[in-house]
PDB file of C-alpha atoms in Angstrom:
ATOM      1  CA  MET A   1     -18.584  33.360   2.753  1.00 40.00           C
ATOM      2  CA  LYS A   2     -16.912  32.458  -0.515  1.00 47.00           C
ATOM      3  CA  LYS A   3     -17.103  28.960  -1.758  1.00 50.00           C
ATOM      4  CA  LEU A   4     -13.668  27.429  -1.106  1.00 49.00           C
ATOM      5  CA  LEU A   5     -13.968  24.140  -2.948  1.00 54.00           C
ATOM      6  CA  ASN A   6     -14.565  23.961  -6.654  1.00 57.00           C
ATOM      7  CA  ASN A   7     -17.058  21.211  -7.334  1.00 62.00           C
ATOM      8  CA  ASP A   8     -17.657  22.418 -10.880  1.00 66.00           C
ATOM      9  CA  PHE A   9     -15.614  19.768 -12.644  1.00 71.00           C
ATOM     10  CA  ASP A  10     -16.623  19.037 -16.211  1.00 76.00           C
ATOM     11  CA  GLU A  11     -17.531  15.543 -17.330  1.00 84.00           C
ATOM     12  CA  ARG A  12     -14.017  14.814 -18.614  1.00 85.00           C
ATOM     13  CA  GLN A  13     -12.449  15.808 -15.293  1.00 83.00           C
ATOM     14  CA  LEU A  14     -14.931  13.754 -13.281  1.00 86.00           C
ATOM     15  CA  LYS A  15     -14.205  10.679 -15.408  1.00 92.00           C
ATOM     16  CA  ILE A  16     -10.434  11.195 -15.026  1.00 91.00           C
ATOM     17  CA  ARG A  17     -10.740  11.724 -11.279  1.00 89.00           C
ATOM     18  CA  GLY A  18     -12.728   8.508 -10.878  1.00 92.00           C
ATOM     19  CA  ALA A  19     -10.155   6.496 -12.851  1.00 95.00           C
ATOM     20  CA  VAL A  20      -7.253   8.018 -10.931  1.00 95.00           C
ATOM     21  CA  TYR A  21      -8.922   7.342  -7.578  1.00 94.00           C
ATOM     22  CA  LEU A  22      -9.333   3.711  -8.665  1.00 96.00           C
ATOM     23  CA  HIS A  23      -5.625   3.528  -9.615  1.00 94.00           C
ATOM     24  CA  THR A  24      -4.691   5.083  -6.282  1.00 96.00           C
ATOM     25  CA  LEU A  25      -6.857   2.592  -4.388  1.00 96.00           C
ATOM     26  CA  ILE A  26      -5.256  -0.320  -6.256  1.00 96.00           C
ATOM     27  CA  VAL A  27      -1.738   0.981  -5.515  1.00 96.00           C
ATOM     28  CA  MET A  28      -2.631   1.427  -1.840  1.00 96.00           C
ATOM     29  CA  ALA A  29      -4.129  -2.076  -1.606  1.00 97.00           C
ATOM     30  CA  LEU A  30      -1.039  -3.619  -3.231  1.00 97.00           C
ATOM     31  CA  LEU A  31       1.271  -1.743  -0.872  1.00 96.00           C
ATOM     32  CA  ILE A  32      -0.755  -2.823   2.162  1.00 96.00           C
ATOM     33  CA  LEU A  33      -0.661  -6.450   0.978  1.00 97.00           C
ATOM     34  CA  ALA A  34       3.089  -6.271   0.344  1.00 97.00           C
ATOM     35  CA  ASN A  35       3.633  -4.747   3.792  1.00 96.00           C
ATOM     36  CA  ALA A  36       1.498  -7.456   5.416  1.00 96.00           C
ATOM     37  CA  PHE A  37       3.426 -10.162   3.554  1.00 97.00           C
ATOM     38  CA  LEU A  38       6.750  -8.687   4.708  1.00 95.00           C
ATOM     39  CA  ARG A  39       5.557  -8.427   8.314  1.00 94.00           C
ATOM     40  CA  MET A  40       4.252 -12.022   8.259  1.00 96.00           C
ATOM     41  CA  ASN A  41       7.711 -13.144   7.209  1.00 96.00           C
ATOM     42  CA  GLY A  42       9.426 -11.132   9.927  1.00 94.00           C
ATOM     43  CA  VAL A  43      10.854  -8.446   7.665  1.00 93.00           C
ATOM     44  CA  ILE A  44      10.923  -5.105   9.436  1.00 90.00           C
ATOM     45  CA  TRP A  45      11.677  -2.546   6.751  1.00 93.00           C
ATOM     46  CA  ALA A  46      10.673   0.553   8.721  1.00 92.00           C
ATOM     47  CA  ASP A  47       9.256   1.873  11.969  1.00 89.00           C
ATOM     48  CA  GLU A  48       5.485   1.285  12.185  1.00 90.00           C
ATOM     49  CA  LEU A  49       4.666   4.997  12.065  1.00 91.00           C
ATOM     50  CA  TYR A  50       6.686   5.472   8.881  1.00 90.00           C
ATOM     51  CA  GLN A  51       5.226   2.292   7.387  1.00 92.00           C
ATOM     52  CA  ALA A  52       1.753   3.753   7.780  1.00 93.00           C
ATOM     53  CA  LEU A  53       2.841   7.171   6.542  1.00 93.00           C
ATOM     54  CA  LEU A  54       4.485   5.738   3.435  1.00 94.00           C
ATOM     55  CA  LEU A  55       1.538   3.452   2.759  1.00 95.00           C
ATOM     56  CA  ILE A  56      -0.549   6.623   2.576  1.00 95.00           C
ATOM     57  CA  MET A  57       1.944   9.005   0.935  1.00 95.00           C
ATOM     58  CA  LEU A  58       3.064   6.783  -1.952  1.00 96.00           C
ATOM     59  CA  PRO A  59      -0.440   6.223  -3.389  1.00 97.00           C
ATOM     60  CA  VAL A  60      -1.350   9.876  -2.763  1.00 95.00           C
ATOM     61  CA  THR A  61       1.770  10.918  -4.659  1.00 96.00           C
ATOM     62  CA  VAL A  62       1.023   8.575  -7.561  1.00 95.00           C
ATOM     63  CA  GLY A  63      -2.593   9.774  -7.732  1.00 95.00           C
ATOM     64  CA  SER A  64      -1.705  13.446  -7.375  1.00 93.00           C
ATOM     65  CA  ILE A  65       0.882  13.309 -10.144  1.00 94.00           C
ATOM     66  CA  GLU A  66      -1.537  11.504 -12.437  1.00 94.00           C
ATOM     67  CA  LEU A  67      -4.277  14.067 -11.697  1.00 90.00           C
ATOM     68  CA  ILE A  68      -1.898  16.968 -12.306  1.00 90.00           C
ATOM     69  CA  CYS A  69      -0.696  15.506 -15.606  1.00 91.00           C
ATOM     70  CA  LYS A  70      -4.266  14.913 -16.773  1.00 90.00           C
ATOM     71  CA  ASP A  71      -5.422  18.395 -15.689  1.00 83.00           C
ATOM     72  CA  ALA A  72      -7.954  17.234 -13.135  1.00 82.00           C
ATOM     73  CA  TYR A  73      -6.122  17.954  -9.876  1.00 73.00           C
ATOM     74  CA  ILE A  74      -7.498  19.830  -6.898  1.00 68.00           C
ATOM     75  CA  GLY A  75     -10.686  21.786  -6.745  1.00 61.00           C
ATOM     76  CA  VAL A  76      -9.508  24.461  -4.346  1.00 52.00           C
ATOM     77  CA  ARG A  77      -9.858  28.030  -5.566  1.00 52.00           C
ATOM     78  CA  ARG A  78      -6.991  30.525  -5.229  1.00 54.00           C
ATOM     79  CA  SER A  79      -5.282  28.842  -2.311  1.00 60.00           C
ATOM     80  CA  TYR A  80      -3.839  25.968  -4.333  1.00 75.00           C
ATOM     81  CA  ARG A  81      -0.659  27.858  -5.206  1.00 79.00           C
ATOM     82  CA  ALA A  82       0.090  28.549  -1.565  1.00 83.00           C
ATOM     83  CA  MET A  83      -0.638  24.926  -0.689  1.00 84.00           C
ATOM     84  CA  ILE A  84       1.716  23.674  -3.413  1.00 87.00           C
ATOM     85  CA  MET A  85       4.419  26.128  -2.317  1.00 90.00           C
ATOM     86  CA  VAL A  86       4.147  24.977   1.307  1.00 92.00           C
ATOM     87  CA  LEU A  87       4.211  21.341   0.164  1.00 92.00           C
ATOM     88  CA  GLY A  88       7.347  22.020  -1.890  1.00 94.00           C
ATOM     89  CA  LEU A  89       9.023  23.934   0.921  1.00 95.00           C
ATOM     90  CA  CYS A  90       8.309  21.127   3.398  1.00 94.00           C
ATOM     91  CA  GLY A  91       9.640  18.658   0.846  1.00 95.00           C
ATOM     92  CA  MET A  92      12.865  20.619   0.375  1.00 96.00           C
ATOM     93  CA  VAL A  93      13.436  21.085   4.109  1.00 95.00           C
ATOM     94  CA  GLY A  94      12.815  17.410   4.790  1.00 94.00           C
ATOM     95  CA  PHE A  95      14.834  16.105   1.832  1.00 96.00           C
ATOM     96  CA  PHE A  96      17.943  18.164   1.135  1.00 95.00           C
ATOM     97  CA  PRO A  97      19.491  18.658   4.624  1.00 95.00           C
ATOM     98  CA  PRO A  98      19.320  14.909   5.383  1.00 94.00           C
ATOM     99  CA  LEU A  99      20.677  14.190   1.895  1.00 95.00           C
ATOM    100  CA  VAL A 100      23.726  16.332   2.651  1.00 95.00           C
ATOM    101  CA  SER A 101      24.129  14.553   5.993  1.00 94.00           C
ATOM    102  CA  ILE A 102      23.947  11.138   4.338  1.00 94.00           C
ATOM    103  CA  LEU A 103      26.313  12.092   1.516  1.00 95.00           C
ATOM    104  CA  SER A 104      28.826  13.471   4.011  1.00 95.00           C
ATOM    105  CA  GLY A 105      28.774  10.139   5.875  1.00 93.00           C
ATOM    106  CA  ARG A 106      27.402  11.429   9.182  1.00 95.00           C
ATOM    107  CA  ASP A 107      24.112   9.552   8.832  1.00 94.00           C
ATOM    108  CA  ARG A 108      22.816   6.520   6.967  1.00 94.00           C
ATOM    109  CA  PHE A 109      19.807   5.875   4.746  1.00 93.00           C
ATOM    110  CA  LEU A 110      19.677   2.168   5.641  1.00 92.00           C
ATOM    111  CA  ALA A 111      20.794   0.379   8.795  1.00 91.00           C
ATOM    112  CA  ASN A 112      20.516  -3.342   9.551  1.00 88.00           C
ATOM    113  CA  GLY A 113      18.414  -3.973   6.461  1.00 84.00           C
ATOM    114  CA  SER A 114      15.769  -1.361   7.201  1.00 90.00           C
ATOM    115  CA  PHE A 115      15.336   2.311   6.533  1.00 92.00           C
ATOM    116  CA  THR A 116      16.499   4.740   9.183  1.00 92.00           C
ATOM    117  CA  ALA A 117      14.148   7.449  10.454  1.00 90.00           C
ATOM    118  CA  LEU A 118      16.175   9.948   8.437  1.00 93.00           C
ATOM    119  CA  GLY A 119      15.836   7.849   5.292  1.00 93.00           C
ATOM    120  CA  LEU A 120      12.114   7.469   5.786  1.00 92.00           C
ATOM    121  CA  ARG A 121      11.687  11.198   6.383  1.00 93.00           C
ATOM    122  CA  MET A 122      13.552  11.770   3.130  1.00 95.00           C
ATOM    123  CA  MET A 123      11.183   9.423   1.293  1.00 95.00           C
ATOM    124  CA  VAL A 124       8.083  11.184   2.621  1.00 95.00           C
ATOM    125  CA  SER A 125       9.639  14.549   1.814  1.00 96.00           C
ATOM    126  CA  PHE A 126      10.488  13.329  -1.676  1.00 97.00           C
ATOM    127  CA  CYS A 127       6.809  12.501  -2.192  1.00 96.00           C
ATOM    128  CA  CYS A 128       5.838  16.060  -1.211  1.00 96.00           C
ATOM    129  CA  LEU A 129       8.590  17.502  -3.374  1.00 96.00           C
ATOM    130  CA  SER A 130       7.516  15.367  -6.344  1.00 97.00           C
ATOM    131  CA  ILE A 131       3.923  16.599  -6.218  1.00 95.00           C
ATOM    132  CA  SER A 132       5.058  20.199  -5.944  1.00 95.00           C
ATOM    133  CA  THR A 133       7.592  19.853  -8.764  1.00 96.00           C
ATOM    134  CA  VAL A 134       5.125  18.254 -11.172  1.00 95.00           C
ATOM    135  CA  PHE A 135       2.507  20.876 -10.349  1.00 92.00           C
ATOM    136  CA  THR A 136       5.000  23.716 -10.876  1.00 92.00           C
ATOM    137  CA  ALA A 137       6.255  22.214 -14.152  1.00 93.00           C
ATOM    138  CA  ARG A 138       2.689  21.886 -15.418  1.00 90.00           C
ATOM    139  CA  TYR A 139       1.923  25.468 -14.400  1.00 87.00           C
ATOM    140  CA  PHE A 140       4.896  26.858 -16.319  1.00 90.00           C
ATOM    141  CA  TYR A 141       4.217  24.568 -19.279  1.00 90.00           C
ATOM    142  CA  GLU A 142       0.629  25.831 -19.527  1.00 86.00           C
ATOM    143  CA  ARG A 143       1.753  29.425 -19.063  1.00 86.00           C
ATOM    144  CA  GLN A 144       4.318  29.041 -21.866  1.00 89.00           C
ATOM    145  CA  HIS A 145       1.717  27.623 -24.229  1.00 85.00           C
ATOM    146  CA  ARG A 146      -0.856  30.319 -23.405  1.00 82.00           C
ATOM    147  CA  GLU A 147       1.645  33.010 -24.370  1.00 75.00           C
ATOM    148  CA  ASP A 148       2.418  31.365 -27.749  1.00 64.00           C
TER     149      ASP A 148
END
């Protein structure tokens, strides 16, 4: 059986990954504290399921983009392109059709001071789309500079 995960990160990548994981943890802790503060004060900004999902997805997106930009992203061999393509496809499917619906006036992004389920799905999809877009841009940037 082939080794699926690449654990052969060099010292530079390991140092970057550790710093990025710390940044991601700090972002997640701040978001959890902000959410707790809002809930204590009776502010319901989203459904509980989407609150949890966004409290996970936003820090993961921040950390993933930072890792991609610093060339220390995932350690999965060969299958990373397919994973990024699926992530981007899910992001597009979850973002653009609701965007059209909102822009046409059939649905709303916000209602009664909180995000609608459609708006929250768009935000999660935007996170997926952002990771995929940054990864794809980096891939083509590196490819362009290898050819020069």
